Amino acid sequence: MALYRQVHTQFWTDPKVLDDMTPEDRYFMLYLMTNPHVNQCGCYELSKRQMSNETGYTIEIVEKLLSRMETIHRVIRFDGESKELLIVNFSKYNWTCSPKVIRCILREIENVKTPDFRAFLLNECVKAGYPMDTLSIPYANPMDTETQEKEKEKEKEKKEEKEEEKPAADAAGGAGSDKPRKRAKKSDS
């Protein structure tokens, strides 16, 4: 948690902010990016009551603004169960290549409770070129074992079909045919 947050001046010229957001949306988005709970990775725990107390909005207005930010503007994701909020483009304007910042971000990601948010942030780390073990990154939508088994069965069936086609080709004069083959003469050159 930093003592201050910088707001990129591009915030004010961003087409989404300029054309789509109301003044209330802009104020709320600035609050989400700069409130005292924001951490370095851009995913933090914050209840609707805290947002209400800190912004002066009622809980109903906070819920409407969260919904707008998530469904209409698509700039955040909020998990009501864990009370975690993820700012989608936070990495674009706030992450650096400083080794200390990278360690801080990775440590904070380990504490993220929502698996989808954690997977999203780890993917952002890979995009940012952060040195990390990519084999341990969980897939956002891991394949189930039934799908894997069905794919193996299809491969097995294709292999069996090819093996069945092979004897038919052999009977038509291919390898294994009863007809004697002529050997090519060796040239003496």
PDB file of C-alpha atoms in Angstrom:
ATOM      1  CA  MET A   1       0.000   0.000   0.000  1.00  0.00           C
ATOM      2  CA  ALA A   2       1.528   3.241  -1.138  1.00  0.00           C
ATOM      3  CA  LEU A   3       1.195   6.606   0.564  1.00  0.00           C
ATOM      4  CA  TYR A   4       0.301   8.258  -2.731  1.00  0.00           C
ATOM      5  CA  ARG A   5      -0.781   7.228  -6.219  1.00  0.00           C
ATOM      6  CA  GLN A   6      -0.071   9.048  -9.416  1.00  0.00           C
ATOM      7  CA  VAL A   7      -2.842   9.427 -11.943  1.00  0.00           C
ATOM      8  CA  HIS A   8      -1.696   9.357 -15.541  1.00  0.00           C
ATOM      9  CA  THR A   9      -2.763  12.478 -17.397  1.00  0.00           C
ATOM     10  CA  GLN A  10      -3.954  10.164 -20.177  1.00  0.00           C
ATOM     11  CA  PHE A  11      -6.854   9.283 -17.873  1.00  0.00           C
ATOM     12  CA  TRP A  12      -8.540  12.555 -18.864  1.00  0.00           C
ATOM     13  CA  THR A  13      -8.041  12.061 -22.609  1.00  0.00           C
ATOM     14  CA  ASP A  14      -8.911   8.353 -22.721  1.00  0.00           C
ATOM     15  CA  PRO A  15     -11.895   7.974 -25.109  1.00  0.00           C
ATOM     16  CA  LYS A  16     -13.683   5.686 -22.659  1.00  0.00           C
ATOM     17  CA  VAL A  17     -13.399   8.278 -19.880  1.00  0.00           C
ATOM     18  CA  LEU A  18     -14.048  11.258 -22.130  1.00  0.00           C
ATOM     19  CA  ASP A  19     -16.994   9.911 -24.123  1.00  0.00           C
ATOM     20  CA  ASP A  20     -18.614   7.202 -22.010  1.00  0.00           C
ATOM     21  CA  MET A  21     -18.186   8.113 -18.351  1.00  0.00           C
ATOM     22  CA  THR A  22     -20.355  10.563 -16.476  1.00  0.00           C
ATOM     23  CA  PRO A  23     -18.687  12.953 -14.004  1.00  0.00           C
ATOM     24  CA  GLU A  24     -19.883  10.613 -11.241  1.00  0.00           C
ATOM     25  CA  ASP A  25     -18.223   7.636 -13.015  1.00  0.00           C
ATOM     26  CA  ARG A  26     -14.957   9.575 -13.337  1.00  0.00           C
ATOM     27  CA  TYR A  27     -14.942  10.529  -9.670  1.00  0.00           C
ATOM     28  CA  PHE A  28     -15.648   6.943  -8.623  1.00  0.00           C
ATOM     29  CA  MET A  29     -12.948   5.571 -10.954  1.00  0.00           C
ATOM     30  CA  LEU A  30     -10.416   8.044  -9.541  1.00  0.00           C
ATOM     31  CA  TYR A  31     -11.424   6.889  -6.062  1.00  0.00           C
ATOM     32  CA  LEU A  32     -10.929   3.216  -7.029  1.00  0.00           C
ATOM     33  CA  MET A  33      -7.443   3.980  -8.402  1.00  0.00           C
ATOM     34  CA  THR A  34      -6.268   6.159  -5.508  1.00  0.00           C
ATOM     35  CA  ASN A  35      -8.056   5.085  -2.309  1.00  0.00           C
ATOM     36  CA  PRO A  36      -5.982   4.074   0.750  1.00  0.00           C
ATOM     37  CA  HIS A  37      -6.622   0.352   0.142  1.00  0.00           C
ATOM     38  CA  VAL A  38      -5.074   0.199  -3.347  1.00  0.00           C
ATOM     39  CA  ASN A  39      -1.981  -1.979  -3.538  1.00  0.00           C
ATOM     40  CA  GLN A  40       0.735  -2.367  -6.159  1.00  0.00           C
ATOM     41  CA  CYS A  41      -0.958  -5.173  -8.117  1.00  0.00           C
ATOM     42  CA  GLY A  42      -4.315  -3.371  -8.468  1.00  0.00           C
ATOM     43  CA  CYS A  43      -6.399  -6.060  -6.762  1.00  0.00           C
ATOM     44  CA  TYR A  44      -7.462  -5.361  -3.215  1.00  0.00           C
ATOM     45  CA  GLU A  45     -10.130  -6.098  -0.643  1.00  0.00           C
ATOM     46  CA  LEU A  46     -12.712  -3.370  -0.129  1.00  0.00           C
ATOM     47  CA  SER A  47     -16.303  -3.624   1.066  1.00  0.00           C
ATOM     48  CA  LYS A  48     -19.203  -1.640  -0.313  1.00  0.00           C
ATOM     49  CA  ARG A  49     -19.675  -0.074   3.129  1.00  0.00           C
ATOM     50  CA  GLN A  50     -16.065   1.177   3.107  1.00  0.00           C
ATOM     51  CA  MET A  51     -16.579   2.636  -0.381  1.00  0.00           C
ATOM     52  CA  SER A  52     -19.766   4.305   0.824  1.00  0.00           C
ATOM     53  CA  ASN A  53     -18.097   5.805   3.900  1.00  0.00           C
ATOM     54  CA  GLU A  54     -15.054   7.056   1.988  1.00  0.00           C
ATOM     55  CA  THR A  55     -16.891   8.544  -1.017  1.00  0.00           C
ATOM     56  CA  GLY A  56     -19.997   9.848   0.691  1.00  0.00           C
ATOM     57  CA  TYR A  57     -22.265   7.845  -1.628  1.00  0.00           C
ATOM     58  CA  THR A  58     -25.007   5.601  -0.283  1.00  0.00           C
ATOM     59  CA  ILE A  59     -24.474   1.844  -0.554  1.00  0.00           C
ATOM     60  CA  GLU A  60     -27.141   1.709  -3.292  1.00  0.00           C
ATOM     61  CA  ILE A  61     -25.256   4.286  -5.394  1.00  0.00           C
ATOM     62  CA  VAL A  62     -21.973   2.419  -4.787  1.00  0.00           C
ATOM     63  CA  GLU A  63     -23.614  -0.795  -6.037  1.00  0.00           C
ATOM     64  CA  LYS A  64     -24.885   0.985  -9.173  1.00  0.00           C
ATOM     65  CA  LEU A  65     -21.472   2.526  -9.835  1.00  0.00           C
ATOM     66  CA  LEU A  66     -19.709  -0.829  -9.345  1.00  0.00           C
ATOM     67  CA  SER A  67     -22.165  -2.410 -11.762  1.00  0.00           C
ATOM     68  CA  ARG A  68     -21.571   0.341 -14.350  1.00  0.00           C
ATOM     69  CA  MET A  69     -17.795   0.091 -13.995  1.00  0.00           C
ATOM     70  CA  GLU A  70     -17.899  -3.692 -14.386  1.00  0.00           C
ATOM     71  CA  THR A  71     -20.585  -4.296 -17.013  1.00  0.00           C
ATOM     72  CA  ILE A  72     -20.721  -1.106 -19.082  1.00  0.00           C
ATOM     73  CA  HIS A  73     -17.199   0.342 -18.901  1.00  0.00           C
ATOM     74  CA  ARG A  74     -15.415  -2.986 -18.192  1.00  0.00           C
ATOM     75  CA  VAL A  75     -12.650  -1.297 -16.204  1.00  0.00           C
ATOM     76  CA  ILE A  76     -13.016  -3.304 -12.987  1.00  0.00           C
ATOM     77  CA  ARG A  77     -14.125  -6.694 -11.725  1.00  0.00           C
ATOM     78  CA  PHE A  78     -15.672  -7.052  -8.290  1.00  0.00           C
ATOM     79  CA  ASP A  79     -16.202 -10.269  -6.346  1.00  0.00           C
ATOM     80  CA  GLY A  80     -18.900  -9.654  -3.747  1.00  0.00           C
ATOM     81  CA  GLU A  81     -18.101 -12.871  -1.882  1.00  0.00           C
ATOM     82  CA  SER A  82     -14.432 -12.125  -1.197  1.00  0.00           C
ATOM     83  CA  LYS A  83     -14.992  -8.338  -1.434  1.00  0.00           C
ATOM     84  CA  GLU A  84     -12.044  -8.099  -3.815  1.00  0.00           C
ATOM     85  CA  LEU A  85     -11.843  -5.478  -6.514  1.00  0.00           C
ATOM     86  CA  LEU A  86      -9.595  -5.816  -9.561  1.00  0.00           C
ATOM     87  CA  ILE A  87      -8.739  -2.777 -11.681  1.00  0.00           C
ATOM     88  CA  VAL A  88      -8.370  -4.279 -15.155  1.00  0.00           C
ATOM     89  CA  ASN A  89      -5.790  -1.894 -16.710  1.00  0.00           C
ATOM     90  CA  PHE A  90      -3.898  -1.110 -13.515  1.00  0.00           C
ATOM     91  CA  SER A  91      -0.733  -2.810 -14.775  1.00  0.00           C
ATOM     92  CA  LYS A  92      -0.660  -0.648 -17.910  1.00  0.00           C
ATOM     93  CA  TYR A  93      -0.057   2.576 -15.982  1.00  0.00           C
ATOM     94  CA  ASN A  94       1.327   1.497 -12.612  1.00  0.00           C
ATOM     95  CA  TRP A  95       3.689  -1.449 -13.012  1.00  0.00           C
ATOM     96  CA  THR A  96       7.417  -0.948 -13.573  1.00  0.00           C
ATOM     97  CA  CYS A  97      10.400  -3.202 -14.164  1.00  0.00           C
ATOM     98  CA  SER A  98      11.960  -2.390 -10.810  1.00  0.00           C
ATOM     99  CA  PRO A  99      12.983  -5.635  -9.066  1.00  0.00           C
ATOM    100  CA  LYS A 100      11.512  -4.353  -5.797  1.00  0.00           C
ATOM    101  CA  VAL A 101       8.178  -3.562  -7.444  1.00  0.00           C
ATOM    102  CA  ILE A 102       8.107  -6.935  -9.190  1.00  0.00           C
ATOM    103  CA  ARG A 103       8.712  -8.768  -5.893  1.00  0.00           C
ATOM    104  CA  CYS A 104       6.002  -6.678  -4.233  1.00  0.00           C
ATOM    105  CA  ILE A 105       3.484  -7.404  -7.004  1.00  0.00           C
ATOM    106  CA  LEU A 106       4.182 -11.146  -6.979  1.00  0.00           C
ATOM    107  CA  ARG A 107       3.868 -11.247  -3.176  1.00  0.00           C
ATOM    108  CA  GLU A 108       0.542  -9.392  -3.340  1.00  0.00           C
ATOM    109  CA  ILE A 109      -0.763 -11.715  -6.061  1.00  0.00           C
ATOM    110  CA  GLU A 110      -0.146 -14.694  -3.763  1.00  0.00           C
ATOM    111  CA  ASN A 111      -2.612 -13.124  -1.298  1.00  0.00           C
ATOM    112  CA  VAL A 112      -5.410 -12.609  -3.852  1.00  0.00           C
ATOM    113  CA  LYS A 113      -8.357 -14.781  -2.788  1.00  0.00           C
ATOM    114  CA  THR A 114     -10.320 -14.930  -6.048  1.00  0.00           C
ATOM    115  CA  PRO A 115      -8.746 -17.559  -8.360  1.00  0.00           C
ATOM    116  CA  ASP A 116      -9.871 -15.803 -11.578  1.00  0.00           C
ATOM    117  CA  PHE A 117      -8.311 -12.541 -10.411  1.00  0.00           C
ATOM    118  CA  ARG A 118      -5.068 -14.304  -9.475  1.00  0.00           C
ATOM    119  CA  ALA A 119      -4.892 -16.007 -12.883  1.00  0.00           C
ATOM    120  CA  PHE A 120      -5.590 -12.684 -14.624  1.00  0.00           C
ATOM    121  CA  LEU A 121      -2.800 -10.938 -12.690  1.00  0.00           C
ATOM    122  CA  LEU A 122      -0.298 -13.735 -13.308  1.00  0.00           C
ATOM    123  CA  ASN A 123      -1.098 -13.514 -17.014  1.00  0.00           C
ATOM    124  CA  GLU A 124      -0.471  -9.754 -16.843  1.00  0.00           C
ATOM    125  CA  CYS A 125       2.921 -10.493 -15.255  1.00  0.00           C
ATOM    126  CA  VAL A 126       3.812 -12.734 -18.180  1.00  0.00           C
ATOM    127  CA  LYS A 127       2.691 -10.038 -20.658  1.00  0.00           C
ATOM    128  CA  ALA A 128       4.788  -7.461 -18.791  1.00  0.00           C
ATOM    129  CA  GLY A 129       7.829  -9.734 -19.162  1.00  0.00           C
ATOM    130  CA  TYR A 130       8.313 -10.272 -15.448  1.00  0.00           C
ATOM    131  CA  PRO A 131      10.751 -13.118 -14.714  1.00  0.00           C
ATOM    132  CA  MET A 132       8.678 -15.905 -13.243  1.00  0.00           C
ATOM    133  CA  ASP A 133       7.922 -19.590 -13.320  1.00  0.00           C
ATOM    134  CA  THR A 134       5.138 -19.795 -15.915  1.00  0.00           C
ATOM    135  CA  LEU A 135       4.604 -23.526 -15.380  1.00  0.00           C
ATOM    136  CA  SER A 136       2.978 -22.896 -12.013  1.00  0.00           C
ATOM    137  CA  ILE A 137       0.430 -20.415 -13.397  1.00  0.00           C
ATOM    138  CA  PRO A 138      -3.023 -21.960 -13.132  1.00  0.00           C
ATOM    139  CA  TYR A 139      -5.225 -21.805 -16.208  1.00  0.00           C
ATOM    140  CA  ALA A 140      -8.238 -19.510 -15.850  1.00  0.00           C
ATOM    141  CA  ASN A 141     -10.405 -22.291 -17.326  1.00  0.00           C
ATOM    142  CA  PRO A 142      -8.638 -25.605 -16.715  1.00  0.00           C
ATOM    143  CA  MET A 143      -9.735 -28.490 -18.894  1.00  0.00           C
ATOM    144  CA  ASP A 144     -11.732 -31.176 -17.190  1.00  0.00           C
ATOM    145  CA  THR A 145     -10.592 -34.799 -17.333  1.00  0.00           C
ATOM    146  CA  GLU A 146     -13.679 -35.890 -19.295  1.00  0.00           C
ATOM    147  CA  THR A 147     -12.711 -33.652 -22.207  1.00  0.00           C
ATOM    148  CA  GLN A 148      -9.139 -34.925 -22.124  1.00  0.00           C
ATOM    149  CA  GLU A 149     -10.351 -38.561 -22.104  1.00  0.00           C
ATOM    150  CA  LYS A 150     -12.695 -37.921 -25.052  1.00  0.00           C
ATOM    151  CA  GLU A 151      -9.835 -36.378 -27.046  1.00  0.00           C
ATOM    152  CA  LYS A 152      -7.645 -39.421 -26.340  1.00  0.00           C
ATOM    153  CA  GLU A 153     -10.452 -41.741 -27.477  1.00  0.00           C
ATOM    154  CA  LYS A 154     -10.849 -39.794 -30.749  1.00  0.00           C
ATOM    155  CA  GLU A 155      -7.098 -40.036 -31.402  1.00  0.00           C
ATOM    156  CA  LYS A 156      -7.222 -43.783 -30.708  1.00  0.00           C
ATOM    157  CA  GLU A 157     -10.158 -44.235 -33.110  1.00  0.00           C
ATOM    158  CA  LYS A 158      -8.328 -42.325 -35.864  1.00  0.00           C
ATOM    159  CA  LYS A 159      -5.273 -44.516 -35.347  1.00  0.00           C
ATOM    160  CA  GLU A 160      -7.395 -47.666 -35.572  1.00  0.00           C
ATOM    161  CA  GLU A 161      -9.062 -46.412 -38.756  1.00  0.00           C
ATOM    162  CA  LYS A 162      -5.665 -45.821 -40.349  1.00  0.00           C
ATOM    163  CA  GLU A 163      -4.577 -49.345 -39.389  1.00  0.00           C
ATOM    164  CA  GLU A 164      -7.755 -50.771 -40.957  1.00  0.00           C
ATOM    165  CA  GLU A 165      -7.132 -48.817 -44.163  1.00  0.00           C
ATOM    166  CA  LYS A 166      -3.550 -50.088 -44.391  1.00  0.00           C
ATOM    167  CA  PRO A 167      -4.414 -53.802 -44.974  1.00  0.00           C
ATOM    168  CA  ALA A 168      -6.917 -52.760 -47.676  1.00  0.00           C
ATOM    169  CA  ALA A 169      -4.175 -50.818 -49.442  1.00  0.00           C
ATOM    170  CA  ASP A 170      -1.804 -53.783 -49.079  1.00  0.00           C
ATOM    171  CA  ALA A 171      -4.329 -56.122 -50.713  1.00  0.00           C
ATOM    172  CA  ALA A 172      -4.539 -53.786 -53.693  1.00  0.00           C
ATOM    173  CA  GLY A 173      -0.874 -54.270 -54.521  1.00  0.00           C
ATOM    174  CA  GLY A 174       0.884 -52.397 -51.786  1.00  0.00           C
ATOM    175  CA  ALA A 175       3.383 -53.758 -49.277  1.00  0.00           C
ATOM    176  CA  GLY A 176       2.667 -57.329 -48.212  1.00  0.00           C
ATOM    177  CA  SER A 177       1.141 -58.275 -51.562  1.00  0.00           C
ATOM    178  CA  ASP A 178       1.665 -61.800 -52.933  1.00  0.00           C
ATOM    179  CA  LYS A 179       2.989 -60.436 -56.241  1.00  0.00           C
ATOM    180  CA  PRO A 180       6.757 -60.543 -56.534  1.00  0.00           C
ATOM    181  CA  ARG A 181       8.455 -57.207 -56.787  1.00  0.00           C
ATOM    182  CA  LYS A 182      11.004 -56.316 -59.372  1.00  0.00           C
ATOM    183  CA  ARG A 183      14.290 -55.108 -57.995  1.00  0.00           C
ATOM    184  CA  ALA A 184      15.896 -52.048 -59.443  1.00  0.00           C
ATOM    185  CA  LYS A 185      19.139 -52.726 -61.269  1.00  0.00           C
ATOM    186  CA  LYS A 186      22.223 -51.108 -59.876  1.00  0.00           C
ATOM    187  CA  SER A 187      23.960 -48.840 -62.299  1.00  0.00           C
ATOM    188  CA  ASP A 188      27.702 -49.274 -62.776  1.00  0.00           C
ATOM    189  CA  SER A 189      28.541 -45.618 -63.168  1.00  0.00           C
TER     190      SER A 189
END
